[in-house]
Coordinates of C-alpha atoms in Angstrom, one line a residue:
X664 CA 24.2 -2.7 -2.8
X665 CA 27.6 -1.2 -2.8
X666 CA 28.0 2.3 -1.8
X667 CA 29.4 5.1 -4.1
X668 CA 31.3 8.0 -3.1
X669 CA 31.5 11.2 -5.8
X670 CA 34.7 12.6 -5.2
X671 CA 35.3 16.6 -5.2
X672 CA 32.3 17.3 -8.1
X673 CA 33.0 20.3 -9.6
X674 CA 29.8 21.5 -9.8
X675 CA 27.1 20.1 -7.9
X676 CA 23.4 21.0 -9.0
X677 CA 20.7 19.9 -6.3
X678 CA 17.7 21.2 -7.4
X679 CA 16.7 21.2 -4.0
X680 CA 14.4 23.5 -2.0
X681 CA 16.8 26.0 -2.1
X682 CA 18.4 25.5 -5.3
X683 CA 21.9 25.3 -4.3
X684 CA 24.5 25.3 -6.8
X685 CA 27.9 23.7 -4.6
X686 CA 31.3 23.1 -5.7
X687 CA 34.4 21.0 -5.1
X688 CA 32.4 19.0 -2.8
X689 CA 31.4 15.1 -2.3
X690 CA 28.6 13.1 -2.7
X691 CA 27.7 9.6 -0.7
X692 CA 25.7 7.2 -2.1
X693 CA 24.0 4.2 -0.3
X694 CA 21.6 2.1 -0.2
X695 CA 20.1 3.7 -3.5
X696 CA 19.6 7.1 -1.9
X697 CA 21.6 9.9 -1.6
X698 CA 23.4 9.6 2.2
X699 CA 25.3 12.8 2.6
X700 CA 26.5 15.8 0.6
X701 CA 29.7 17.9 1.9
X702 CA 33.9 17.3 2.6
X703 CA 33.6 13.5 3.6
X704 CA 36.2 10.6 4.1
X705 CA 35.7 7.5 2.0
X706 CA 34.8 4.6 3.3
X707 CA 36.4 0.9 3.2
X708 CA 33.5 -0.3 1.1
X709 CA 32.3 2.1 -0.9
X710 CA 33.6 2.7 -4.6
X711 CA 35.3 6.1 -5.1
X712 CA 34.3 7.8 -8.9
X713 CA 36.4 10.9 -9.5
X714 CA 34.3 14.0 -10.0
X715 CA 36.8 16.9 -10.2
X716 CA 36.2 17.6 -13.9
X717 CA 32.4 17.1 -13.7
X718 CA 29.2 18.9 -13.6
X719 CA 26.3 17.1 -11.9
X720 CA 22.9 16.9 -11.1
X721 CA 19.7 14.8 -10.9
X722 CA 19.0 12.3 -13.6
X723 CA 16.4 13.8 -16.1
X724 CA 13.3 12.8 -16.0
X725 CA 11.2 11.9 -19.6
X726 CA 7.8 12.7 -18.5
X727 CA 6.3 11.8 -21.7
X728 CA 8.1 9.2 -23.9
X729 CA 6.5 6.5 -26.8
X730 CA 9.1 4.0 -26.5
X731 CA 7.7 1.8 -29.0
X732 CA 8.2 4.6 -32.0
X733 CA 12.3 4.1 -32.1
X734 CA 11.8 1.7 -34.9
X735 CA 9.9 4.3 -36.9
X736 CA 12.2 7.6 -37.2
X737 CA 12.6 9.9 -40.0
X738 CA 9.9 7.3 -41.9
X739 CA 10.2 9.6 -45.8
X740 CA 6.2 9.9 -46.1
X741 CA 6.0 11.3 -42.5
X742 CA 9.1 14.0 -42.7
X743 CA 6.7 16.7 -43.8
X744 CA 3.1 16.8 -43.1
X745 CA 0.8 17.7 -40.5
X746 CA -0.4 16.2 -37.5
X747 CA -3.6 15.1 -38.6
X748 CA -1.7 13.0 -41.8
X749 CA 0.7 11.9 -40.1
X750 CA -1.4 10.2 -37.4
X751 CA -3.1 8.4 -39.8
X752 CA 0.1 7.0 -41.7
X753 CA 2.0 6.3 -38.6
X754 CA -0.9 4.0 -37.8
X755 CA -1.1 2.7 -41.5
X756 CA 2.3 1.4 -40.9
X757 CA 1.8 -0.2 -37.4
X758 CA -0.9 -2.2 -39.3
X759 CA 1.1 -2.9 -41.9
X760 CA 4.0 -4.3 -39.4
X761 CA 1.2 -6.5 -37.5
X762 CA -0.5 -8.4 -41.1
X763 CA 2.5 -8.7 -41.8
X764 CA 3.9 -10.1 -38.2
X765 CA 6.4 -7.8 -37.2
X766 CA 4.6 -5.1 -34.6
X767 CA 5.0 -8.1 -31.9
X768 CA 6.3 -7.9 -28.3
X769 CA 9.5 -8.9 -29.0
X770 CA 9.8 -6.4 -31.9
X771 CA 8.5 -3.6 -29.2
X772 CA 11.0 -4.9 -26.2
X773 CA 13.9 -4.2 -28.7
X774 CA 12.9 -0.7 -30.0
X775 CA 12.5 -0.2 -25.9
X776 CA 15.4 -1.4 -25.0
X777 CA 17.5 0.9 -27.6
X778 CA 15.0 3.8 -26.7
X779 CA 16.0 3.3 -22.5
X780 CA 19.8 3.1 -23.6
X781 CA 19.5 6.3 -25.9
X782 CA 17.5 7.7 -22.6
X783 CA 20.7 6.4 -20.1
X784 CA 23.2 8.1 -22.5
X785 CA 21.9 11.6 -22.6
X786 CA 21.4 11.8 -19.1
X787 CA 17.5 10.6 -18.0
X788 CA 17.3 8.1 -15.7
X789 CA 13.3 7.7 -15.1
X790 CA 10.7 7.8 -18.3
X791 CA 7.4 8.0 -18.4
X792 CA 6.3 5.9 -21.4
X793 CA 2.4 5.5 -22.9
X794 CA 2.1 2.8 -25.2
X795 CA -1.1 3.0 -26.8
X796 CA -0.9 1.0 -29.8
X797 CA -2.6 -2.5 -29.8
X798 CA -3.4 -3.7 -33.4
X799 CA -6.4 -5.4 -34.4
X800 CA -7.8 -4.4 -30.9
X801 CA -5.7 -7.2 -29.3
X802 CA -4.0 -7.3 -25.8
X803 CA -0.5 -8.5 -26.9
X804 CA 1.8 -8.3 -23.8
X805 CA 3.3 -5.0 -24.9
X806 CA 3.7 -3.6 -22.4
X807 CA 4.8 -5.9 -20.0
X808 CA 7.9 -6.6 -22.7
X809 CA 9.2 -2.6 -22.1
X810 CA 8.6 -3.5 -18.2
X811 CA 10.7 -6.3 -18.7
X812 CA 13.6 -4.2 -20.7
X813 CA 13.4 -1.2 -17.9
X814 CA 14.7 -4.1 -15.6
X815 CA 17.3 -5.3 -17.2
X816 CA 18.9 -2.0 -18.9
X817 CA 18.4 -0.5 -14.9
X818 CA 16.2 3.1 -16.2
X819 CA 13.1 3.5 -13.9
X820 CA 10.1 3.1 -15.8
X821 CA 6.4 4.8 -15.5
X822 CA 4.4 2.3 -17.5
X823 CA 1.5 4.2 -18.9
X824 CA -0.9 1.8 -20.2
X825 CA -2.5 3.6 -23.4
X826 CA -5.8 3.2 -24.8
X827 CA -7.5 4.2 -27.4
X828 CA -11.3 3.1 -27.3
X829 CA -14.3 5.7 -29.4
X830 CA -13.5 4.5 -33.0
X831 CA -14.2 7.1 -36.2
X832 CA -17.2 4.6 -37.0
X833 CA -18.9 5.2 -33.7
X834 CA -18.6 8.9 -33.8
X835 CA -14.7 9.2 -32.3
X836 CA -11.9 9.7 -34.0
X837 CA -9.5 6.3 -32.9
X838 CA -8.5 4.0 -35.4
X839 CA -11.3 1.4 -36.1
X840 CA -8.4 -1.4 -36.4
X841 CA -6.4 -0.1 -32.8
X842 CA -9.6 0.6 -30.9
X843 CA -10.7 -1.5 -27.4
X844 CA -13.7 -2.0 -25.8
X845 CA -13.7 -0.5 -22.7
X846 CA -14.2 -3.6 -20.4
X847 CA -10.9 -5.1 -21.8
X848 CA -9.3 -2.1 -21.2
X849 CA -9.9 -1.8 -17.4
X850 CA -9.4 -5.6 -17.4
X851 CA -5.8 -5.3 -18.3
X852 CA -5.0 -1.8 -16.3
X853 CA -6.0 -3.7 -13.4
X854 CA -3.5 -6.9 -13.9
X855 CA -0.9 -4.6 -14.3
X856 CA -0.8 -3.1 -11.2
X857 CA -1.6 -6.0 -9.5
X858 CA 1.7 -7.8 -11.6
X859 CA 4.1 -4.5 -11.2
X860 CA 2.8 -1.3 -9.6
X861 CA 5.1 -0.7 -7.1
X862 CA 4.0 2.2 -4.9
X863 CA 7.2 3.2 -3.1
X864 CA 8.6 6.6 -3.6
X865 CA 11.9 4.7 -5.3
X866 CA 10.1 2.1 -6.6
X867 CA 11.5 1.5 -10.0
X868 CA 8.4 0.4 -11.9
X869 CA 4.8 2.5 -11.5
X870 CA 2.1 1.3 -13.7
X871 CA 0.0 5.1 -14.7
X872 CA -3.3 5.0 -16.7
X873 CA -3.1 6.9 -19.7
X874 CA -5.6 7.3 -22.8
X875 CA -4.4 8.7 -25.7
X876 CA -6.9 11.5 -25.7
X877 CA -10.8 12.3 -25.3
X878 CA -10.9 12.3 -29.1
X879 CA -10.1 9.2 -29.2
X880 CA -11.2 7.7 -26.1
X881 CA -14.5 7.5 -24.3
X882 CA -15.5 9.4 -21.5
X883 CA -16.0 6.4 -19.6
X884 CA -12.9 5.6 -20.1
X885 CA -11.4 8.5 -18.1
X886 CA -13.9 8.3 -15.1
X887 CA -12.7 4.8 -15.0
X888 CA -9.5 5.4 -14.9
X889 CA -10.1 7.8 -12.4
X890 CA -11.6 6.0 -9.8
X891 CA -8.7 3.4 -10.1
X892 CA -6.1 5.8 -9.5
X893 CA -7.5 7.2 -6.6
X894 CA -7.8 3.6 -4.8
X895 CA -4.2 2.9 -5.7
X896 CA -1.9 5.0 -4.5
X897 CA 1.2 5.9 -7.1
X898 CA -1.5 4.9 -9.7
X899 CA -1.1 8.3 -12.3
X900 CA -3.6 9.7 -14.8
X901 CA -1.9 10.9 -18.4
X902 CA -3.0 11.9 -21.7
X903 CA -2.4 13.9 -24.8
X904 CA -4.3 17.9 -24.8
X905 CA -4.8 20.6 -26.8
X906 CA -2.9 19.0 -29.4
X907 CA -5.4 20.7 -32.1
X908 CA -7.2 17.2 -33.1
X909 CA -8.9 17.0 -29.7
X910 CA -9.4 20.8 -29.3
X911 CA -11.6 20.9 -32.4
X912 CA -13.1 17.0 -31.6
X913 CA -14.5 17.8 -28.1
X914 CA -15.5 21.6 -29.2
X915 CA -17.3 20.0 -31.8
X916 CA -18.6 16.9 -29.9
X917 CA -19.2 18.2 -26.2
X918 CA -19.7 21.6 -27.1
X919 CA -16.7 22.2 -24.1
X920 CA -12.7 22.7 -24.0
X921 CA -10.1 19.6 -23.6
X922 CA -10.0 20.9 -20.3
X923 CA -13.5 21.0 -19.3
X924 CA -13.9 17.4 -20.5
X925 CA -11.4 15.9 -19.0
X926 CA -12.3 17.7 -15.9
X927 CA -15.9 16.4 -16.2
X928 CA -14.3 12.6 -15.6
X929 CA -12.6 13.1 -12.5
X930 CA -8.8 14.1 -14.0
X931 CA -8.5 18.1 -12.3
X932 CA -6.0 16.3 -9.8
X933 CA -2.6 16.4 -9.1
X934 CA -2.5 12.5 -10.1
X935 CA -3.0 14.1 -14.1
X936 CA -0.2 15.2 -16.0
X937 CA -0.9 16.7 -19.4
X938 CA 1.4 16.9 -22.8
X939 CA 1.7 19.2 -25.1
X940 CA -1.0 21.2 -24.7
X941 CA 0.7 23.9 -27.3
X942 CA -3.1 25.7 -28.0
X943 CA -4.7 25.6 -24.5
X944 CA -6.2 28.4 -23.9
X945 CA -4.4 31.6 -21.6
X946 CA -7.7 31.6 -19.9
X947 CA -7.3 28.4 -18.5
X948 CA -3.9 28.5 -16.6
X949 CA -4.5 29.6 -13.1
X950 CA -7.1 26.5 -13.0
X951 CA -4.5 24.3 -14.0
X952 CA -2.4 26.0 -10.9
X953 CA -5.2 25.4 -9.0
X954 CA -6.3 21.7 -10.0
X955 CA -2.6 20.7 -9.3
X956 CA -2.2 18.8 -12.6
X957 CA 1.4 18.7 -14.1
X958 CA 2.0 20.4 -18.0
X959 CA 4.8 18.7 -20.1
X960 CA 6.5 21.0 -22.8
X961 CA 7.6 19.0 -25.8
X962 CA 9.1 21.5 -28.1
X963 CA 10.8 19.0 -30.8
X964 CA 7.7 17.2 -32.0
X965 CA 5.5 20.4 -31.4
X966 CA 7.8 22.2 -33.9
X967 CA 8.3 19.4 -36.2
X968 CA 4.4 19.2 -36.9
X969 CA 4.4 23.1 -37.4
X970 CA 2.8 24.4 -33.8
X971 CA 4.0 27.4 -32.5
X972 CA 5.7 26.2 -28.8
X973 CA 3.5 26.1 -26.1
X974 CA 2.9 28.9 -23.8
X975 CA 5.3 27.8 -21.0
X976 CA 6.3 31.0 -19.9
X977 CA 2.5 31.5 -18.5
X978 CA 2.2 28.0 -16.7
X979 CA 5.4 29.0 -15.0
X980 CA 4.2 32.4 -14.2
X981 CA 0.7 31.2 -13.1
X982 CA 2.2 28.7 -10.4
X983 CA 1.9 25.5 -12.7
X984 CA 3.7 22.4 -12.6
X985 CA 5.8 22.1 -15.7
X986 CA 7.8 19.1 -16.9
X987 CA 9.7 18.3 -20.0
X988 CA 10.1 15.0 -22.1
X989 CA 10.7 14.0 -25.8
X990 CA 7.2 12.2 -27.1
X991 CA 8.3 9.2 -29.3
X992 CA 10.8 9.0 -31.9
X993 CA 8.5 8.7 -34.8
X994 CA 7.8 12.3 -34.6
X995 CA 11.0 13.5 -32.9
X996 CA 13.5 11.4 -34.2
X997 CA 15.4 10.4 -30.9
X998 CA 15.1 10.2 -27.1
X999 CA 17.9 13.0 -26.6
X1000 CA 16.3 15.3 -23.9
X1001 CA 19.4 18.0 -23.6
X1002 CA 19.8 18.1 -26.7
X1003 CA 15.8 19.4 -27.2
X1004 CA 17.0 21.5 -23.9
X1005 CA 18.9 23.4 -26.1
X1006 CA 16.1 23.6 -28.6
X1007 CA 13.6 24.9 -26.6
X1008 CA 16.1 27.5 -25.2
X1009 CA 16.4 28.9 -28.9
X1010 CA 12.8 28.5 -29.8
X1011 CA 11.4 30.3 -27.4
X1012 CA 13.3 33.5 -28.4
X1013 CA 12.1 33.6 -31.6
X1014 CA 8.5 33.8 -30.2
X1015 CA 8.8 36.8 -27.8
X1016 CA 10.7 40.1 -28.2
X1017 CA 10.7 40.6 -24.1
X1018 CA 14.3 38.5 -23.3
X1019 CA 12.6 38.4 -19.5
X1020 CA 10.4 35.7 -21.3
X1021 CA 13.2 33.4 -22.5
X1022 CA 13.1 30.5 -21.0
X1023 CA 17.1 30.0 -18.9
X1024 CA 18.8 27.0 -18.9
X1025 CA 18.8 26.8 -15.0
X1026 CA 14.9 26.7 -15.6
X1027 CA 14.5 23.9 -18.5
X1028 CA 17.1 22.0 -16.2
X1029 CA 14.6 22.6 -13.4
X1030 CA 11.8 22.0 -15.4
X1031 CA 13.5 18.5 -17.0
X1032 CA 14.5 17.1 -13.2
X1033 CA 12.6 18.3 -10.3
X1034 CA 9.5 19.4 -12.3
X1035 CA 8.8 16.2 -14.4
X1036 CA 8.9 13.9 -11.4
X1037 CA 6.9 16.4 -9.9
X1038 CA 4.7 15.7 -12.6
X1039 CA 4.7 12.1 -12.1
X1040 CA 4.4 11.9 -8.0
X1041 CA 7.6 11.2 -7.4
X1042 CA 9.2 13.9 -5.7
X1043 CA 11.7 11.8 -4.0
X1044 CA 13.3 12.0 -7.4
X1045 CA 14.5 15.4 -9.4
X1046 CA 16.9 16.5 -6.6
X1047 CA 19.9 16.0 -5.1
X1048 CA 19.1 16.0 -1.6
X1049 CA 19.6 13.6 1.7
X1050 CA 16.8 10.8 1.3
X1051 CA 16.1 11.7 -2.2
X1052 CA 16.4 8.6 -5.0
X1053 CA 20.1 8.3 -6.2
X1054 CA 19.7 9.4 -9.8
X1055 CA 22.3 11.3 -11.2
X1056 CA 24.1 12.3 -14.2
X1057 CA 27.0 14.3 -14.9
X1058 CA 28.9 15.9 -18.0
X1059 CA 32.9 16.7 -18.3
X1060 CA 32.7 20.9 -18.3
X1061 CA 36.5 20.9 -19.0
X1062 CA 36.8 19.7 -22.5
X1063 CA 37.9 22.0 -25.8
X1064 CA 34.1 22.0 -26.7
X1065 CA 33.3 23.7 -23.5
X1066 CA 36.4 26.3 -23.5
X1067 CA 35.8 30.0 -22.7
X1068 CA 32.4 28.9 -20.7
X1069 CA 31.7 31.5 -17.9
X1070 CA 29.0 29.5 -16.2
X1071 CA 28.9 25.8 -16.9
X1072 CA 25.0 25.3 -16.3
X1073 CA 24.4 27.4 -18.9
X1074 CA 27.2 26.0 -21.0
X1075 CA 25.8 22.5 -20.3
X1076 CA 22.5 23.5 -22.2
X1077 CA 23.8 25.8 -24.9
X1078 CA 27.6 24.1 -25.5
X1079 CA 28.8 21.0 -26.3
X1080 CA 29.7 18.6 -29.8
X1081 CA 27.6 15.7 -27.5
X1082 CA 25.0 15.6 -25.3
X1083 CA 26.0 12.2 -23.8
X1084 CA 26.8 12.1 -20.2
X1085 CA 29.8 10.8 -18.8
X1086 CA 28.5 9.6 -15.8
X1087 CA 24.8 8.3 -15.3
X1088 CA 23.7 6.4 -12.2
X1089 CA 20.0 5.3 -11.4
X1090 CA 18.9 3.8 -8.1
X1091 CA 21.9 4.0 -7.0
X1092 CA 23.7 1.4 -9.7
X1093 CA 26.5 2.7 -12.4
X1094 CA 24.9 2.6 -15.8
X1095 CA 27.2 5.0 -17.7
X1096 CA 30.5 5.2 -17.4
X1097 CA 33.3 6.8 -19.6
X1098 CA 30.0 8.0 -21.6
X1099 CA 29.3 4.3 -22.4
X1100 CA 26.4 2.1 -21.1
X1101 CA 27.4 -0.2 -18.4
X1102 CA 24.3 -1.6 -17.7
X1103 CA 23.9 -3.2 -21.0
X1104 CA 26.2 -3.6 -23.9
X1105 CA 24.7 -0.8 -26.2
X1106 CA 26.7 -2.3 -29.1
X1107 CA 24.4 -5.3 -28.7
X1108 CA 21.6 -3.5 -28.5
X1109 CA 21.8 -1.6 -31.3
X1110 CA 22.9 -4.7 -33.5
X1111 CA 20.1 -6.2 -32.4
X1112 CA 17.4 -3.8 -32.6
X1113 CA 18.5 -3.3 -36.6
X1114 CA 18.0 -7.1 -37.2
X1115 CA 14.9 -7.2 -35.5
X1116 CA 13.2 -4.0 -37.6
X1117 CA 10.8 -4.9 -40.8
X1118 CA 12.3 -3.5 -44.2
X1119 CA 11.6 0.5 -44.7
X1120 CA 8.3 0.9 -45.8

């Protein structure tokens, strides 16, 4: 692999142990790590990328991502209803696409594909996506077709394999025509890590285990799961919470919080990270600190299905491992993470009068690099740092959009006509450049991702 040298970067953000914000200095690149940070010579071999008009810092990291849902945004009978609805006619429509032979791998590896390069061009280099979805109960090779995208578009991939298993006619509350039996479940799980779990702290694809919720999931399903992360390591544990519907389903049906539940089953580990979780209870907090487990804000669909925004604020007070990520397109509408930066900036204003409990941009930066691959294990990612995984992404800070800026981290969040990055490189390879992918041709992606789609329901 060709070595890369970033030449006098404006304005360096390492998100490293100590924070440090650097300017007008280089960056080496080799071997798909970061080599050496400070005034250095370029070599004979490496490839020298101008940086004098650029702010960078780690790729960011999706820690929560349905790639499948990019061929379902801004559906008319879902703009504008609650969560509980609009589960059940998103999955009336996957049905519909599958009797009528369109919900198919290849249909899913296209939506992918144009979900990753969406991912690339806003700046996020590793995603953590949970596909859950398997009509008719059937183990289509779903996910193995987003595995096979992540490869070629060059984004590192967390492949969560989603389940959903306790049906509404057995007493859960999963789909009767999406639901598995458990047994095939842990069948499958278990071929994909032995197909394309790769355990290294840069490894570029991680298979994680990741039910869709304990409403509509067994128990058994999550002690399962459990046990198989713990004898492979890199194997991680992730699932919807306190995302109302399971709140009320396991008060009602264990007599005991999400929390409690889940905790029951052998996932109050630092292999679990949690999303949404906007109406977990305050109470609960300092045992989420405690238990290790990682908390994912995801202010864009929280607010478009009418939640007030998580309480992140007291998981960052109480010592709690917080990430960020988007959830899937058919309830946010895109895969733009700093643009829902700048979202949850604004929202979290309006929801306490005490401006020392505004969330900063250096924190949701933070919180959307080093704390989401926190989040997933991976804590050779997230930071700019000798040794660490070389995933970056930078933005020009010098344009008429960003004029009159005092301090261009904050600018990077709060300014800006477009969030797409300049520069974007993951394990080390160039896959944006001149805020165009390089990796792929995102023309051809998109043309081909429209002629794939099923006609607007």
């Amino acid at each position: 692999m060709p070595g890369l040298l970033l030449a006098n970067v404006a304005v360096l953000l390492t998100f490293d142990g100590e924070d440090r914000e650097l300017q007008n200095v280089d960056v080496r690149v080799a071997d798909g790590r970061i080599s050496e940070i400070g005034d250095l010579e370029p070599q004979a071999t490496e490839t020298v990328i101008d940086c004098s008009r650029l702010l960078v810092m780690p790729g960011l990291v999706n820690a929560h991502q349905h790639l499948y849902q990019v061929g379902l945004r801004c559906i008319p009978d879902l703009e504008r209803i609650l969560l509980q609805e609009w589960l059940k006619g998103l999955g009336q429509l996957c049905m519909q696409w599958w009797r009528d032979g369109h919900f198919t791998p290849e249909t899913i590896a296209t939506m992918a594909r144009a979900g990753m390069v969406e991912s690339l061009l806003c700046g996020v280099t590793t995603v953590a996506d949970q596909h859950y979805y398997y009509p008719g109960g059937v183990t289509e090779p779903y996910l193995e077709a987003i595995i096979s995208e992540a490869q070629a578009v060059g984004i590192r991939l967390n492949a969560g394999r989603g389940t959903m298993t306790y049906p509404r006619s057995e007493g859960g509350e999963g789909p009767d025509d999406a639901c598995q039996s458990v047994d095939e479940v842990l069948r499958h799980s278990l071929e994909l890590i032995d197909a394309y779990h790769d355990p290294d702290p840069l490894g570029k694809i991680r298979i994680d285990l990741a039910p869709c919720g304990p409403h509509v999931d067994r128990l058994e399903v999550f002690s399962s799961f459990a046990e198989i992360a713990a004898e492979n390591p890199g194997v991680g544990l992730h699932t919807h919470l306190y995302e109302g519907v399971d709140t009320q389903f396991c008060r009602r049906r264990y007599g005991r919080s999400p929390w409690q539940v889940i905790g029951e089953a052998g996932w109050h580990n630092d292999r679990v990270w949690l999303a949404h979780m906007v109406d977990c209870p305050r109470g609960e907090i300092p045992s989420y600190a405690a238990a290790g487990v990682g908390l994912v804000h995801l202010v864009a669909p929280d607010l478009r299905m009418g939640f007030r925004p998580a309480p992140v604020r007291a998981w960052l007070n109480g010592g709690c491992t917080v990430g960020f990520g988007t959830t899937g397109s058919a309830s946010n509408d895109g895969c733009n993470q700093m643009g829902d930066l700048r979202l949850a900036a604004l929202t979290h204003r309006q929801h306490s009068p005490q401006p020392e409990n505004w969330l900063s941009a250096r924190e949701l930066l933070a919180m959307s690099t080093r704390g989401s691959a926190r989040c997933l294990s991976r804590p050779a990612l997230g930071t700019i740092t000798p040794g660490a995984g070389a995933d970056l992404a930078a933005w020009d800070i010098t344009t008429v959009d960003r004029v009159g800026v005092h301090d261009p981290v904050v600018g990077l969040v709060l300014t800006g006509l477009s969030d797409r990055a300049d520069l974007v490189i993951a394990a080390g390879e160039v896959v944006v450049q001149d805020g165009r992918c390089v990796s792929v041709d995102e023309d051809e992606v998109a043309a081909a991702a429209r002629a794939t789609l099923p006609p607007a329901p």
